[in-house]
Coordinates of C-alpha atoms in Angstrom, one line a residue:
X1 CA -111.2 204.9 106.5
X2 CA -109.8 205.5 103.0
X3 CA -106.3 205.2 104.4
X4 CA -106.9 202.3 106.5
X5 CA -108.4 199.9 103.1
X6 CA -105.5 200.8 101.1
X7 CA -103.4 200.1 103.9
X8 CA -104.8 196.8 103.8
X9 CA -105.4 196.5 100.0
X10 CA -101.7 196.6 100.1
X11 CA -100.6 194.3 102.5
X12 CA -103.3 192.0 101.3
X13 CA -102.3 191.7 97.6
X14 CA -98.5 192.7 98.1
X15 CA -95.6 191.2 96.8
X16 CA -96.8 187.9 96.5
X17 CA -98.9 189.3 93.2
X18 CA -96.1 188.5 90.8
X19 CA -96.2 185.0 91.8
X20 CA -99.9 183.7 91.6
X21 CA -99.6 182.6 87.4
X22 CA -96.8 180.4 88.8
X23 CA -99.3 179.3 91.7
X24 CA -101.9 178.5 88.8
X25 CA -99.2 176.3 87.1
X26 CA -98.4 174.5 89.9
X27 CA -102.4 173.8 91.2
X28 CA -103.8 173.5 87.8
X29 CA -106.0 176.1 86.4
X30 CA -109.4 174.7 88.0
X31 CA -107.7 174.0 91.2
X32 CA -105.8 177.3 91.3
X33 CA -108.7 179.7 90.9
X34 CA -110.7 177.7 93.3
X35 CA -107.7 178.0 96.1
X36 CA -107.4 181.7 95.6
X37 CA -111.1 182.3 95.8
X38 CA -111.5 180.0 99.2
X39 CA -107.8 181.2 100.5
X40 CA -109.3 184.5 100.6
X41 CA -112.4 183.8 102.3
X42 CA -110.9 181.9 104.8
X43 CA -108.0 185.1 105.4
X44 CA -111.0 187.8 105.6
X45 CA -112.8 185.4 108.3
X46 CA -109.7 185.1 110.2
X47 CA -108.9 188.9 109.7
X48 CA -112.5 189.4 111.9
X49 CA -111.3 186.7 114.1
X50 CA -108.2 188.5 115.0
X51 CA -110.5 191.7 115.8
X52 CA -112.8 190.0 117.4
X53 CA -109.7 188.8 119.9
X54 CA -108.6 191.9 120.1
X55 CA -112.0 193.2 121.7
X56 CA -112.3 190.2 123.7
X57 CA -108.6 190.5 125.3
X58 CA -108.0 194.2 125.4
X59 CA -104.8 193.6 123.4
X60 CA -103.9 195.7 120.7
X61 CA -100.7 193.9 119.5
X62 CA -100.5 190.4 117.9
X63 CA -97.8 189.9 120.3
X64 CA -99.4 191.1 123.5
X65 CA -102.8 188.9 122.0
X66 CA -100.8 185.8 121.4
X67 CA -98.8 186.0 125.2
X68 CA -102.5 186.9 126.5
X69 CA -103.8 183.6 125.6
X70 CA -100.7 181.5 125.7
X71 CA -98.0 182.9 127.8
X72 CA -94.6 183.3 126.9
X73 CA -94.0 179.6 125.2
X74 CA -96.9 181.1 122.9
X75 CA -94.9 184.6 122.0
X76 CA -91.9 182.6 121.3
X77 CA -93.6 180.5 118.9
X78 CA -95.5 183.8 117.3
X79 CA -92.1 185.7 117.0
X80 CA -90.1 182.6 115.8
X81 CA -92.9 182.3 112.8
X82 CA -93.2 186.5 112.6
X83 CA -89.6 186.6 112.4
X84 CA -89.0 183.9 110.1
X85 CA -91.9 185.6 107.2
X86 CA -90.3 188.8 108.0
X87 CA -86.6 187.0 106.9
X88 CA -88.8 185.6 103.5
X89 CA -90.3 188.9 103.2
X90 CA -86.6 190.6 102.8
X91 CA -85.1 188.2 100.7
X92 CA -88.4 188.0 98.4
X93 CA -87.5 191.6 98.0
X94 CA -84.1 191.0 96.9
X95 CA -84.6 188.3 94.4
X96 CA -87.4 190.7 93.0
X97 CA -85.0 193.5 92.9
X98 CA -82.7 191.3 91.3
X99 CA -85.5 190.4 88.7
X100 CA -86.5 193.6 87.9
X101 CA -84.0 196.6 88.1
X102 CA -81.0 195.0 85.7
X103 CA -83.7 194.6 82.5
X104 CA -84.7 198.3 83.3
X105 CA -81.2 199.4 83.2
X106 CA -80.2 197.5 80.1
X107 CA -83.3 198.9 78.3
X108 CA -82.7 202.5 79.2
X109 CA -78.9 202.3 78.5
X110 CA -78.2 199.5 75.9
X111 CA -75.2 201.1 74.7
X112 CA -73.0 200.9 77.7
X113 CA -75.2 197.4 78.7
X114 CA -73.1 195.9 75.4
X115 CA -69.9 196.9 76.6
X116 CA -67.7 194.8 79.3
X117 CA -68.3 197.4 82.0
X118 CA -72.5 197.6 81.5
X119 CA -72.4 193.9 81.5
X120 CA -71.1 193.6 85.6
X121 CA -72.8 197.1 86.8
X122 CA -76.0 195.6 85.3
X123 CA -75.8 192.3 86.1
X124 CA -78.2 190.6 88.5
X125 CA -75.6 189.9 90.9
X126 CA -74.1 193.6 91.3
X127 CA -77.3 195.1 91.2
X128 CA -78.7 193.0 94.1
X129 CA -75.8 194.0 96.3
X130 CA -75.7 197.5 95.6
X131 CA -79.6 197.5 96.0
X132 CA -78.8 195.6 99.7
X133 CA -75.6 197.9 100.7
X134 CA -76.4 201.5 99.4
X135 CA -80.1 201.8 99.6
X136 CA -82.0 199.0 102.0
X137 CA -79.2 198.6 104.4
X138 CA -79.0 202.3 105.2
X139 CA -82.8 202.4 105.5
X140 CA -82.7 199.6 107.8
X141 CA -80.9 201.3 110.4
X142 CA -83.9 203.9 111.3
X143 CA -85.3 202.7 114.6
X144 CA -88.6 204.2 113.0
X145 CA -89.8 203.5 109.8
X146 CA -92.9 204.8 109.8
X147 CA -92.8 207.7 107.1
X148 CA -91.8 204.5 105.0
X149 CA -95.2 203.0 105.6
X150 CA -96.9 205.5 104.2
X151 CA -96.5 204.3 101.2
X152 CA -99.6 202.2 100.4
X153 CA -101.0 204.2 97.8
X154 CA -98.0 204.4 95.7
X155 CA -98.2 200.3 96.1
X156 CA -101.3 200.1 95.2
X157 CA -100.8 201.8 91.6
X158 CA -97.7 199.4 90.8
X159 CA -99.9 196.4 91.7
X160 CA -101.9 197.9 89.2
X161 CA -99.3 198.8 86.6
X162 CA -98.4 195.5 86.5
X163 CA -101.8 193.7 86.2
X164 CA -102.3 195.9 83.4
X165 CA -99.0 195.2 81.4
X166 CA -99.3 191.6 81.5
X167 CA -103.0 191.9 79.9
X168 CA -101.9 194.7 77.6
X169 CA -98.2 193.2 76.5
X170 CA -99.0 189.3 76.9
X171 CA -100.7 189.0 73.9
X172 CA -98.0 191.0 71.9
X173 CA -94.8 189.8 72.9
X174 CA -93.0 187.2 70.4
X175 CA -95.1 184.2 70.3
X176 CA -91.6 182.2 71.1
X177 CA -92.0 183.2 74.2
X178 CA -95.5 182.4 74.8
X179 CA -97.1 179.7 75.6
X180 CA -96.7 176.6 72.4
X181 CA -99.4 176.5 70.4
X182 CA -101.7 173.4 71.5
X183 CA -100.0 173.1 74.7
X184 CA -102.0 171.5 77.7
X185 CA -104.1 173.9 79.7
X186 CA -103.5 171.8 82.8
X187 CA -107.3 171.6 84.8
X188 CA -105.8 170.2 87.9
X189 CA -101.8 169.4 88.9
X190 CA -99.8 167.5 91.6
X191 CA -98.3 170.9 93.2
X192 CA -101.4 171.7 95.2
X193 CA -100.0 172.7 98.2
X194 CA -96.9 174.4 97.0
X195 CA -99.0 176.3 95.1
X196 CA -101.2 177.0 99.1
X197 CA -97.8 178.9 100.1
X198 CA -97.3 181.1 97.2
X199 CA -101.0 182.4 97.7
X200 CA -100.7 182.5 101.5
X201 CA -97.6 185.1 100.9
X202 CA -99.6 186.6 98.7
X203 CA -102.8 187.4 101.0
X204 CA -101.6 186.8 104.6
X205 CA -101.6 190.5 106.3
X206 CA -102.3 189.6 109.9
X207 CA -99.4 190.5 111.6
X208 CA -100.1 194.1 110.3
X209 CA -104.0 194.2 110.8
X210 CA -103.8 195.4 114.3
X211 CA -101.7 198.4 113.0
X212 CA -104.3 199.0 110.7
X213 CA -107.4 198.4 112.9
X214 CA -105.7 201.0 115.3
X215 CA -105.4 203.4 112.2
X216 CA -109.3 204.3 111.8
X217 CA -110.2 207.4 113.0
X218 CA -113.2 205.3 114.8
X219 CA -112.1 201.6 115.3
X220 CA -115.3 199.8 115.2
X221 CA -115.5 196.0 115.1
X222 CA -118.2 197.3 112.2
X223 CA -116.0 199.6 110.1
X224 CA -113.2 197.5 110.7
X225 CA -115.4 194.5 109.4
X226 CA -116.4 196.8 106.7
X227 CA -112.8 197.8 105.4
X228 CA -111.6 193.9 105.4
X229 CA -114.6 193.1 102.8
X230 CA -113.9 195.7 100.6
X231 CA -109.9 195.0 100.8
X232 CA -110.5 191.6 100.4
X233 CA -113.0 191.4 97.3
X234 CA -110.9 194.1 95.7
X235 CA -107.3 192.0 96.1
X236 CA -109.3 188.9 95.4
X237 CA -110.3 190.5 92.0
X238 CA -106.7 191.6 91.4
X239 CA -105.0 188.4 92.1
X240 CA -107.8 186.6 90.1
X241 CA -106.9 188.9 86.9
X242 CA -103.2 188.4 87.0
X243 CA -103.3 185.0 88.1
X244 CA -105.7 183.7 85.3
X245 CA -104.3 186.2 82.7
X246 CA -100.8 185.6 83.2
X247 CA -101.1 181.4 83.0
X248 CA -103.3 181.6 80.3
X249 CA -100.4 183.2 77.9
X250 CA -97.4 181.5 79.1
X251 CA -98.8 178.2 81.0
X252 CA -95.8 175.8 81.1
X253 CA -93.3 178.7 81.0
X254 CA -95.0 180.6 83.5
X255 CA -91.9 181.4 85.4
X256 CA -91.7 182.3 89.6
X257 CA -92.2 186.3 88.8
X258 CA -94.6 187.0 85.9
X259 CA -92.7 189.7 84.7
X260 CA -89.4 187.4 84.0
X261 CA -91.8 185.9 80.9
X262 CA -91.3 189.4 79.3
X263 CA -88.6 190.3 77.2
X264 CA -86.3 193.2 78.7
X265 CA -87.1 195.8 76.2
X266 CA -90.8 196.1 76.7
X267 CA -91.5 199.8 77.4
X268 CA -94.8 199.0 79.3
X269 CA -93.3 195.8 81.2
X270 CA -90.6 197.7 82.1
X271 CA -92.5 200.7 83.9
X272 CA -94.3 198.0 86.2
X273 CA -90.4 196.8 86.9
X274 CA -89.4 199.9 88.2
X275 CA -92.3 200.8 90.1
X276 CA -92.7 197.3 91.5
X277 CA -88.4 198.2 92.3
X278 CA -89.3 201.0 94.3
X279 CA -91.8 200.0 96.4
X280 CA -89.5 196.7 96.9
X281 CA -86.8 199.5 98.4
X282 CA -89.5 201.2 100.6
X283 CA -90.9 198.2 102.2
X284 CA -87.6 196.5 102.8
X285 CA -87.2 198.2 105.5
X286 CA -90.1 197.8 107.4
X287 CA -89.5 194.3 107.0
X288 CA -86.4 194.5 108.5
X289 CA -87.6 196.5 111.9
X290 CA -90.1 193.4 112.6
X291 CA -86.9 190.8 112.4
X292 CA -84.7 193.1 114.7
X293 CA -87.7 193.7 116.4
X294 CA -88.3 189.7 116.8
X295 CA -84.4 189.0 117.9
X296 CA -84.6 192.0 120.6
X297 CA -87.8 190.4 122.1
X298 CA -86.6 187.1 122.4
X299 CA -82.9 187.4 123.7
X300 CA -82.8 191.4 125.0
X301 CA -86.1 191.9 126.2
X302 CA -85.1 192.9 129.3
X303 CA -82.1 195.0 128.3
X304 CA -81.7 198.7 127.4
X305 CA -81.3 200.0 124.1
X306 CA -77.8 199.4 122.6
X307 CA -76.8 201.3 119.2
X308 CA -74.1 198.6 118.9
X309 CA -76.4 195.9 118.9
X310 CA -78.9 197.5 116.6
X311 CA -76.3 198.0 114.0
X312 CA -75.2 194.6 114.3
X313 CA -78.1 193.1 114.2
X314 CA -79.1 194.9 111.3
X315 CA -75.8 194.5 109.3
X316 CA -76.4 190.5 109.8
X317 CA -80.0 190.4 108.8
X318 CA -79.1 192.4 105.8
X319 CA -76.1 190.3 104.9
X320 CA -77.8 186.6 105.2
X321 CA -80.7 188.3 103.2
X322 CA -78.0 189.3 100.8
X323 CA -76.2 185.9 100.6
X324 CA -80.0 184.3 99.9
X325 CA -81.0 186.6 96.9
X326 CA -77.7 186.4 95.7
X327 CA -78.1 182.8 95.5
X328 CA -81.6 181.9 95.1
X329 CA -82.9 182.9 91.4
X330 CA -86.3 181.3 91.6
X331 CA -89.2 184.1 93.1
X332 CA -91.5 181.0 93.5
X333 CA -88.9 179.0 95.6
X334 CA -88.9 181.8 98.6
X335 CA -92.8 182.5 97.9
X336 CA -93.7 178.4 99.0
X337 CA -91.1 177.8 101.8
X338 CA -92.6 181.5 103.4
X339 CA -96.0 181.4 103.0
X340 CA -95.9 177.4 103.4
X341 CA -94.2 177.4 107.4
X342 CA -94.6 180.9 108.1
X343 CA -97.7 182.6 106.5
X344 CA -99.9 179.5 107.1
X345 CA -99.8 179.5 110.9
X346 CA -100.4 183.2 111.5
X347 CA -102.9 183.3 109.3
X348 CA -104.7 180.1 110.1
X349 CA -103.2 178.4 113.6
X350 CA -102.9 181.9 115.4
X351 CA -106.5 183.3 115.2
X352 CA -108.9 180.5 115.8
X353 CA -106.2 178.9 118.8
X354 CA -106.6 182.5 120.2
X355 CA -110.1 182.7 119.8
X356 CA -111.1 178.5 121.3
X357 CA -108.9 180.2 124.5
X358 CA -110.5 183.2 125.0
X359 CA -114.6 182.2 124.3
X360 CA -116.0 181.2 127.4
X361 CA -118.0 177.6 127.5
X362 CA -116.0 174.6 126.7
X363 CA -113.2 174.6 124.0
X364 CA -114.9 171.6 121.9
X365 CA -118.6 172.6 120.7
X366 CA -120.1 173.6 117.7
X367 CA -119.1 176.9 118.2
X368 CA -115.6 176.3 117.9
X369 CA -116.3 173.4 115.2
X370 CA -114.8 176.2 112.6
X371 CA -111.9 177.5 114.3
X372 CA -110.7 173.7 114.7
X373 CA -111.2 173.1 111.4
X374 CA -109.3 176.1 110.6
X375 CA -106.3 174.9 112.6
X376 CA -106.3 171.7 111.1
X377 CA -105.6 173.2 107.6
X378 CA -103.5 175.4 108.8
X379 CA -101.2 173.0 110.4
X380 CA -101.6 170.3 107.3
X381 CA -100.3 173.1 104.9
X382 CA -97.7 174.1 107.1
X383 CA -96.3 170.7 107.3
X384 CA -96.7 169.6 103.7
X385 CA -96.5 172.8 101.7
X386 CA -92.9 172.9 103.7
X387 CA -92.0 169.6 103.1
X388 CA -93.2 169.2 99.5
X389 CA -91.3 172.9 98.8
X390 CA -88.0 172.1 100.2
X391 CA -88.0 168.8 98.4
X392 CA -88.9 170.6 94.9
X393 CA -86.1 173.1 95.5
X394 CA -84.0 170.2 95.9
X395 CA -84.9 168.4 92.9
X396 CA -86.0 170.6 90.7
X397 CA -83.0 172.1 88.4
X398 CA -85.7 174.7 87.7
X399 CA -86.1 175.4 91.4
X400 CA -82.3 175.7 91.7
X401 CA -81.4 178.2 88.8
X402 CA -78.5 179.1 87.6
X403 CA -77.0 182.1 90.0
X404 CA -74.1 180.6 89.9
X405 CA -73.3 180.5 86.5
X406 CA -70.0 182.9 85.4
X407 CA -72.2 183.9 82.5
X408 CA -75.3 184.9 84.3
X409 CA -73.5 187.1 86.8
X410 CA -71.9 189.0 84.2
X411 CA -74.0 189.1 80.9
X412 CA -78.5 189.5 81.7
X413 CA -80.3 186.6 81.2
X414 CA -81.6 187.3 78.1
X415 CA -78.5 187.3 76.8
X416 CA -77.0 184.2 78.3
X417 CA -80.3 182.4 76.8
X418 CA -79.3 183.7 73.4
X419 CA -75.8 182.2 73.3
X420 CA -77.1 179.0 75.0
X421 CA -79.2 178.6 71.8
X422 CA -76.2 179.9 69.9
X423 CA -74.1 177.4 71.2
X424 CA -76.6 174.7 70.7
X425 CA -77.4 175.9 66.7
X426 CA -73.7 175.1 66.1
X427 CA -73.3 172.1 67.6
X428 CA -76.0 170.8 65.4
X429 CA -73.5 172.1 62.0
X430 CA -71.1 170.2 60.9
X431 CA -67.7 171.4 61.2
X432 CA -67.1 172.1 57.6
X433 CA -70.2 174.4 57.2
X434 CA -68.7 176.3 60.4
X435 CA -65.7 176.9 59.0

C-alpha cells in the first residue's frame, strides 16, 4: 500500500508542479486556488469512477475498459488522446531539461561556461539534444521499462526539494528579480481556462491508475479508495504550497517553470534543478513506450513484433519530440495545449461516458446527473482551453520565446538578458560619453 500512494503521489503531482505559479498568474490568485482545490476533487472522484468501471466491466486496462464500453471507434479515440499526452508528456520533459540542466552546469563549472567552448556545450540548445540522443533515446528503445518506474520515491523527494527552494530562496534572491514593489496581486484574470490545462497536466494520472490499482498487494475498491484520498489531499497540499508561494513572490514575472525566476547560481535552486533533471531522464522513457505502444495498436495490431519497426518508431518519436523542445522555450505553452485536449478528456470525458454505459437503468436519471455534468466540463475545457492556448501561443511574443535567437543558443539566458540591458544602457548615452 505504501508503494501503491507514492506511486500515485507521483503521477498525481508530477511534472506539471513547476507550472501551477504560472497557472495562478494566468487564473488570478482567487480563481487559481479555487480551480486547483475543485480540479482535484473532481480528479479523485473520477479516479473511484474509473475503479468502480473496472469492477463493473472486469477490465483491468484503460484500453480494454474504454473498447468494453465503446468498441473499437472508442479505443481509437482513447489512444489518439493517450498518445497525444504521452507526445506532451515527452516534449514537457525536454523543454524542462532544457530549463534546468544548462544553469546547473554553468554554476558548477563557471570557468569553462565563460569561455567560447562552455558557452555551446552548455547552451540550452546542445544540452537538449545530447539529453534526447545519448541518454533518453537509448532508454527508449527497452521494450520494458519497468525498473524505470520504480522510481516514485526518488520523485517524490525532488517534488519536495523544489517546493522547499522556492519558499526558502524566493524571499532572498535579488529583489530585481522579484515581483515590483506595489505590483497588482491580480484576484481574478481572463486566462481561466488556459490556466484549467496547466493544472489538468499537473493532476491527471488516469491512464496509469489501473497499473497502480493492480499494484496493491489486496486491490480493494476500499484500499484503493483509501490510497486516492490520501494521494490526492497530499498533492493537493503540495501544489497549493508552490502554487500560492511561487505567485506571491514573482506575480507578473511568474514565468512557465518556477524555477526559471531563479538566478543560475543559487546553490539550493540548483539542487532541485538537478534532481527535478533526473527524474525528467527516468520518466522519459516510460512516456515514450505508451506512444509506441499507441502507434503499434492502432496500425500493427494485428502484426508480429518487428525490431525494425520498433527502432523506427522510436527514433521518430524521439526526433519530433526533439525538434519541439528545441523550439518551444515556454514550459507553460506545452503544459495548456496537453492538459487542455489531452488531459481533460481522460480525466473527465472517459470515466463518467464509461460509467452512464455500463450502470444499468436508463442513461439519463439522477444518478448519472453527475457524470453528465462531468462530461460537459470536460468537453467545454477541451475545446476552449485548446483554442484559447493555441491562439496565446500565437500571439503572445512571450508564448513564442526566443529559441531561435543566435545569442540564446550559444550564450545562457542570463547572460543574453545581461547584454540586452547592456545594449539598451548605451543606447540611452550619448555618443560622446561612450567614447
Amino acid at each position: 500500500m505504501v508503494s501503491s500512494f507514492f506511486n500515485l503521489t507521483n503521477a498525481i503531482v508530477g511534472a506539471g508542479v513547476i507550472g501551477l505559479p504560472y497557472a495562478i498568474r494566468q487564473a488570478g490568485f482567487i480563481i487559481g486556488v479555487l480551480m486547483i482545490i475543485v480540479l482535484a476533487l473532481l480528479v479523485d472522484w473520477t479516479l473511484r469512477v474509473l475503479a468502480l468501471n473496472s469492477k463493473l466491466s472486469g477490465q483491468q486496462t484503460y484500453q480494454g475498459l474504454v473498447e468494453h464500453c465503446f468498441g473499437r471507434t472508442g479505443l481509437l479515440a482513447n489512444s489518439f488522446f493517450q498518445g497525444a499526452m504521452a507526445g506532451g508528456g515527452m516534449a514537457s520533459f525536454i523543454v524542462i531539461v532544457g530549463d534546468t540542466l544548462p544553469h546547473v552546469l554553468s554554476a558548477l563549472m563557471p570557468t569553462i561556461g565563460q569561455t567560447g567552448f562552455g558557452r555551446v556545450v552548455f547552451s540550452r540548445r546542445f544540452v537538449i539534444a545530447f539529453f534526447v540522443i545519448f541518454m533518453a533515446y537509448p532508454l527508449s528503445l527497452y521494450r520494458d521499462v519497468g525498473k524505470l518506474s520504480k522510481t516514485s520515491a526518488f520523485a517524490v523527494v525532488a517534488m519536495c526539494t523544489i517546493i522547499a527552494s522556492v519558499i526558502i530562496e524566493g524571499p532572498q534572491i535579488d529583489s530585481s528579480l522579484r515581483a515590483e514593489p506595489g505590483s497588482p496581486f491580480v484576484l481574478a484574470n481572463t486566462g481561466v481556462f488556459q490556466a484549467v490545462g496547466i493544472i489538468t497536466f499537473a493532476f491527471v494520472c488516469h491512464h496509469n491508475s489501473f497499473m497502480i490499482y493492480g499494484s496493491l498487494r489486496k486491490p480493494t475498491l476500499n484500499r484503493y479508495f483509501e490510497v486516492i484520498h490520501i494521494s490526492t489531499v497530499i498533492a493537493t497540499v503540495a501544489s497549493l504550497i508552490i502554487a500560492v508561494i511561487g505567485y506571491i513572490y514573482f506575480r507578473e514575472k511568474t514565468q512557465g517553470n518556477i524555477l526559471n525566476n531563479f538566478p543560475q547560481d543559487n546553490l539550493l535552486i540548483n539542487i532541485a534543478r538537478s534532481l527535478f533533471a533526473l527524474n525528467m531522464i527516468t520518466t522519459f522513457p516510460m512516456e515514450t513506450l505508451v506512444a509506441r505502444e499507441v502507434i503499434d495498436q492502432l496500425m500493427f495490431r494485428d502484426q508480429e513484433f518487428s525490431m525494425k519497426r520498433h527502432v523506427i518508431i522510436t527514433t521518430v518519436l524521439c526526433a519530433l519530440c526533439l525538434v519541439v523542445g528545441e523550439t518551444v522555450c515556454n514550459l507553460g505553452v506545452l503544459l495548456e495545449l496537453t492538459g487542455g485536449l489531452s488531459a481533460s478528456f481522460l480525466a473527465f470525458i472517459l470515466p463518467p461516458a464509461c460509467y452512464i454505459k455500463l450502470c444499468s437503468g436508463p442513461m439519463v436519471s439522477w444518478k448519472t446527473v453527475p457524470h453528465w455534468l462531468c462530461i460537459c466540463f470536460g468537453f467545454t475545457v477541451m475545446v476552449l482551453s485548446t483554442v484559447l492556448s493555441i491562439r496565446h501561443a500565437v500571439v503572445s511574443q512571450e508564448a513564442n520565446g526566443s529559441c531561435w535567437n543566435v545569442s540564446d543558443c550559444l550564450i545562457g539566458d542570463d547572460t543574453t538578458l545581461e547584454l540586452k540591458r547592456y545594449v539598451a544602457v548605451m543606447e540611452d548615452v550619448p555618443k560622446k560619453d561612450q567614447d
